[in-house]
Amino acid sequence: LLELGQDDGAERAYAQALERVRPLGEHLTTTWAIAGLGALRARQGKHAEAERLFAEADGIADAIKLHPLTLALRIRRMELAITREPDRREADARLREMTSESDHLAVRLPARVLRKRLEGLRSEEELTVQEEGRWFERSGKARVDLSRRKRLAAVLACLAQATDWVPLDAVFDAGWPGERCVPGSDVNRVHVTLSRLRAAGLGELIETDEGRFRIAPGVRLTLQA
């Protein structure tokens, strides 16, 4: 329900779960429901109450000492962090790091919910890219000139003109046209170049998934001649 944006239904579900399982001393479900309610309060802007709920959930989880549950709570708590733009920019990297530690359902579900939340926040973002990647401009920010950084410009143009995920070899061909390299070196070059694009100001707008790359789909992207 939280993933679908049905806040009222989610609140009722969490409240019912707590009413039924808290008296039984069933710590796992209790912790899960408290953390879910904390995430909901964070979305509603009730940050003090969210902090209190997360602290309560952390206290119970500390006694259980179950790693997937600890990760799940850290992901839930990120609902507070992404209300602040600087933290939002780092959220994707932190989320990837945490989900790589465990494939447990308790981790996958809140991660999926948070990713959808981030996509919704990005839908407010506008990005204008010169069609050859010579510059880009994010909404409310100064234009970034890449005209002297030709490799970065070429890779940005490749991503900006794509309609779906771009495989690593296509990104490499854009940045190093006609060049051949030692196996594995292409991966390193592409990741270094993307890191530089992120550092130049694109940050979380460049998404990575198992050797594929793209501009976040929720962004309102405009190509300009």
Short mmCIF file of C-alpha atoms in Angstrom, two decimals:
data_model
loop_
_atom_site.label_atom_id
_atom_site.label_comp_id
_atom_site.label_asym_id
_atom_site.label_seq_id
_atom_site.Cartn_x
_atom_site.Cartn_y
_atom_site.Cartn_z
CA LEU A 1 0.00 0.00 0.00
CA LEU A 2 2.84 2.37 0.81
CA GLU A 3 4.46 1.53 -2.53
CA LEU A 4 1.20 2.34 -4.32
CA GLY A 5 0.93 5.68 -2.54
CA GLN A 6 -2.14 4.59 -0.58
CA ASP A 7 -1.09 6.26 2.66
CA ASP A 8 -4.42 5.90 4.47
CA GLY A 9 -4.60 2.18 3.74
CA ALA A 10 -0.97 1.69 4.76
CA GLU A 11 -1.54 3.52 8.04
CA ARG A 12 -4.53 1.32 8.87
CA ALA A 13 -2.60 -1.84 8.01
CA TYR A 14 0.36 -0.88 10.20
CA ALA A 15 -1.93 0.11 13.08
CA GLN A 16 -3.82 -3.20 12.86
CA ALA A 17 -0.58 -5.18 12.75
CA LEU A 18 0.73 -3.41 15.84
CA GLU A 19 -2.54 -3.90 17.70
CA ARG A 20 -2.46 -7.64 17.04
CA VAL A 21 1.19 -8.60 17.35
CA ARG A 22 2.69 -6.18 19.87
CA PRO A 23 0.87 -7.82 22.83
CA LEU A 24 2.14 -11.22 21.67
CA GLY A 25 5.77 -10.15 21.84
CA GLU A 26 6.24 -10.98 18.15
CA HIS A 27 9.26 -8.75 17.62
CA LEU A 28 9.87 -9.16 13.88
CA THR A 29 6.41 -8.07 12.71
CA THR A 30 6.25 -5.40 15.40
CA THR A 31 9.55 -3.91 14.27
CA TRP A 32 8.51 -4.07 10.61
CA ALA A 33 5.21 -2.28 11.29
CA ILE A 34 6.79 0.42 13.46
CA ALA A 35 9.42 1.13 10.80
CA GLY A 36 6.78 1.21 8.06
CA LEU A 37 4.77 3.69 10.07
CA GLY A 38 7.93 5.75 10.54
CA ALA A 39 8.46 5.83 6.77
CA LEU A 40 4.88 6.98 6.32
CA ARG A 41 5.32 9.77 8.89
CA ALA A 42 8.50 10.88 7.12
CA ARG A 43 6.56 11.19 3.86
CA GLN A 44 3.90 13.20 5.64
CA GLY A 45 6.53 15.64 6.90
CA LYS A 46 6.09 14.56 10.53
CA HIS A 47 9.80 14.16 11.06
CA ALA A 48 9.90 14.22 14.86
CA GLU A 49 7.34 11.42 15.08
CA ALA A 50 9.18 9.49 12.35
CA GLU A 51 12.44 9.76 14.30
CA ARG A 52 10.71 8.49 17.44
CA LEU A 53 9.25 5.49 15.59
CA PHE A 54 12.55 4.64 13.94
CA ALA A 55 14.33 4.83 17.30
CA GLU A 56 11.74 2.46 18.78
CA ALA A 57 12.18 0.03 15.87
CA ASP A 58 15.97 0.20 16.17
CA GLY A 59 15.76 -0.63 19.87
CA ILE A 60 13.78 -3.81 19.22
CA ALA A 61 15.97 -4.79 16.26
CA ASP A 62 19.13 -4.41 18.38
CA ALA A 63 17.83 -7.16 20.64
CA ILE A 64 17.00 -9.45 17.70
CA LYS A 65 20.33 -8.94 15.89
CA LEU A 66 19.06 -10.09 12.49
CA HIS A 67 21.14 -8.53 9.70
CA PRO A 68 18.40 -8.33 6.99
CA LEU A 69 16.11 -6.62 9.50
CA THR A 70 18.83 -4.12 10.40
CA LEU A 71 19.33 -3.34 6.69
CA ALA A 72 15.58 -2.99 6.19
CA LEU A 73 15.38 -0.43 9.00
CA ARG A 74 18.26 1.56 7.54
CA ILE A 75 16.42 1.65 4.21
CA ARG A 76 13.18 2.73 5.88
CA ARG A 77 15.04 5.50 7.71
CA MET A 78 16.26 6.84 4.36
CA GLU A 79 12.71 8.16 3.87
CA LEU A 80 13.80 10.93 6.24
CA ALA A 81 17.11 11.55 4.48
CA ILE A 82 15.61 11.96 1.01
CA THR A 83 13.47 14.86 2.19
CA ARG A 84 16.76 16.80 1.97
CA GLU A 85 18.12 17.27 -1.54
CA PRO A 86 21.85 16.70 -0.77
CA ASP A 87 21.01 13.37 0.90
CA ARG A 88 18.70 12.45 -1.97
CA ARG A 89 21.62 12.66 -4.37
CA GLU A 90 23.49 9.99 -2.43
CA ALA A 91 20.47 7.75 -1.85
CA ASP A 92 20.88 5.57 -4.94
CA ALA A 93 24.48 4.67 -4.11
CA ARG A 94 23.66 3.91 -0.49
CA LEU A 95 20.64 1.85 -1.51
CA ARG A 96 22.66 -0.21 -3.99
CA GLU A 97 25.29 -0.83 -1.32
CA MET A 98 22.74 -2.02 1.22
CA THR A 99 20.79 -4.26 -1.16
CA SER A 100 24.05 -5.88 -2.29
CA GLU A 101 24.52 -7.11 1.29
CA SER A 102 21.35 -9.19 1.34
CA ASP A 103 18.73 -10.52 -1.07
CA HIS A 104 16.26 -11.19 1.74
CA LEU A 105 12.62 -10.24 1.13
CA ALA A 106 12.77 -7.99 4.20
CA VAL A 107 15.39 -5.93 2.34
CA ARG A 108 13.99 -6.17 -1.21
CA LEU A 109 10.55 -4.85 -0.33
CA PRO A 110 11.51 -1.58 1.43
CA ALA A 111 14.21 -1.05 -1.21
CA ARG A 112 11.59 -1.31 -3.96
CA VAL A 113 9.33 1.11 -2.11
CA LEU A 114 12.17 3.60 -1.66
CA ARG A 115 13.21 3.38 -5.32
CA LYS A 116 9.66 4.19 -6.38
CA ARG A 117 9.63 7.11 -3.96
CA LEU A 118 12.89 8.41 -5.43
CA GLU A 119 11.48 8.11 -8.95
CA GLY A 120 8.51 10.21 -7.89
CA LEU A 121 10.79 12.87 -6.44
CA ARG A 122 12.87 12.90 -9.62
CA SER A 123 9.77 13.52 -11.70
CA GLU A 124 9.95 17.06 -10.34
CA GLU A 125 13.42 17.43 -11.90
CA GLU A 126 14.11 18.98 -15.30
CA LEU A 127 17.32 18.29 -17.21
CA THR A 128 18.35 20.01 -20.43
CA VAL A 129 21.25 18.49 -22.38
CA GLN A 130 22.90 19.89 -25.48
CA GLU A 131 22.44 17.15 -28.09
CA GLU A 132 26.20 16.56 -28.40
CA GLY A 133 26.66 16.70 -24.64
CA ARG A 134 28.61 19.96 -24.69
CA TRP A 135 26.62 21.25 -21.69
CA PHE A 136 23.77 20.34 -19.38
CA GLU A 137 21.54 22.25 -17.01
CA ARG A 138 19.48 20.93 -14.11
CA SER A 139 16.40 22.81 -12.94
CA GLY A 140 17.32 25.70 -10.69
CA LYS A 141 21.07 25.22 -11.18
CA ALA A 142 23.77 26.83 -13.29
CA ARG A 143 24.67 25.41 -16.69
CA VAL A 144 27.65 23.01 -16.64
CA ASP A 145 30.03 23.33 -19.58
CA LEU A 146 31.55 20.08 -20.89
CA SER A 147 32.77 21.45 -24.22
CA ARG A 148 36.42 20.90 -23.23
CA ARG A 149 35.73 17.48 -21.71
CA LYS A 150 34.94 15.69 -24.95
CA ARG A 151 34.77 12.16 -23.55
CA LEU A 152 32.31 13.17 -20.84
CA ALA A 153 30.29 15.06 -23.44
CA ALA A 154 30.16 12.05 -25.76
CA VAL A 155 29.05 9.67 -23.01
CA LEU A 156 26.42 12.13 -21.79
CA ALA A 157 25.05 12.53 -25.33
CA CYS A 158 24.86 8.73 -25.63
CA LEU A 159 22.82 8.44 -22.43
CA ALA A 160 20.62 11.46 -23.12
CA GLN A 161 19.65 10.27 -26.61
CA ALA A 162 18.80 6.73 -25.49
CA THR A 163 15.23 5.65 -24.78
CA ASP A 164 16.18 2.73 -22.52
CA TRP A 165 19.11 1.22 -20.65
CA VAL A 166 22.42 1.58 -22.52
CA PRO A 167 24.77 -1.44 -22.31
CA LEU A 168 28.37 -0.91 -21.25
CA ASP A 169 29.83 -1.63 -24.69
CA ALA A 170 27.66 1.09 -26.27
CA VAL A 171 28.76 3.61 -23.65
CA PHE A 172 32.39 2.63 -24.26
CA ASP A 173 31.97 3.00 -28.03
CA ALA A 174 30.55 6.49 -27.49
CA GLY A 175 33.45 7.62 -25.30
CA TRP A 176 36.25 5.75 -27.08
CA PRO A 177 35.05 5.28 -30.67
CA GLY A 178 36.98 2.62 -32.59
CA GLU A 179 39.31 1.94 -29.67
CA ARG A 180 40.12 -1.54 -28.35
CA CYS A 181 41.34 -2.24 -24.84
CA VAL A 182 42.39 -4.99 -22.45
CA PRO A 183 39.34 -6.93 -21.16
CA GLY A 184 38.06 -5.28 -18.00
CA SER A 185 39.67 -1.96 -18.80
CA ASP A 186 36.51 -0.86 -20.61
CA VAL A 187 34.46 -1.40 -17.44
CA ASN A 188 36.86 0.70 -15.40
CA ARG A 189 36.98 3.51 -17.97
CA VAL A 190 33.20 3.70 -18.23
CA HIS A 191 32.69 3.74 -14.46
CA VAL A 192 35.34 6.43 -13.96
CA THR A 193 33.75 8.57 -16.67
CA LEU A 194 30.27 8.17 -15.20
CA SER A 195 31.64 9.06 -11.75
CA ARG A 196 33.03 12.26 -13.23
CA LEU A 197 29.68 13.08 -14.85
CA ARG A 198 27.96 12.52 -11.51
CA ALA A 199 30.53 14.72 -9.78
CA ALA A 200 30.04 17.40 -12.44
CA GLY A 201 26.43 17.73 -11.28
CA LEU A 202 24.38 14.85 -12.66
CA GLY A 203 24.61 12.88 -9.42
CA GLU A 204 21.72 10.49 -8.91
CA LEU A 205 20.25 11.24 -12.35
CA ILE A 206 22.60 8.63 -13.84
CA GLU A 207 21.37 5.16 -12.91
CA THR A 208 23.37 1.92 -13.04
CA ASP A 209 22.08 -1.64 -13.12
CA GLU A 210 24.24 -4.70 -13.85
CA GLY A 211 26.37 -3.19 -16.58
CA ARG A 212 23.63 -0.96 -18.00
CA PHE A 213 23.24 2.79 -17.64
CA ARG A 214 20.59 5.44 -18.22
CA ILE A 215 19.30 8.87 -17.28
CA ALA A 216 16.66 8.32 -14.59
CA PRO A 217 13.35 7.82 -16.42
CA GLY A 218 11.32 10.13 -14.17
CA VAL A 219 13.41 13.16 -15.17
CA ARG A 220 11.89 15.61 -17.68
CA LEU A 221 14.73 15.49 -20.21
CA THR A 222 15.06 17.98 -23.05
CA LEU A 223 17.66 17.78 -25.83
CA GLN A 224 18.72 21.10 -27.26
CA ALA A 225 20.58 21.77 -30.50
#
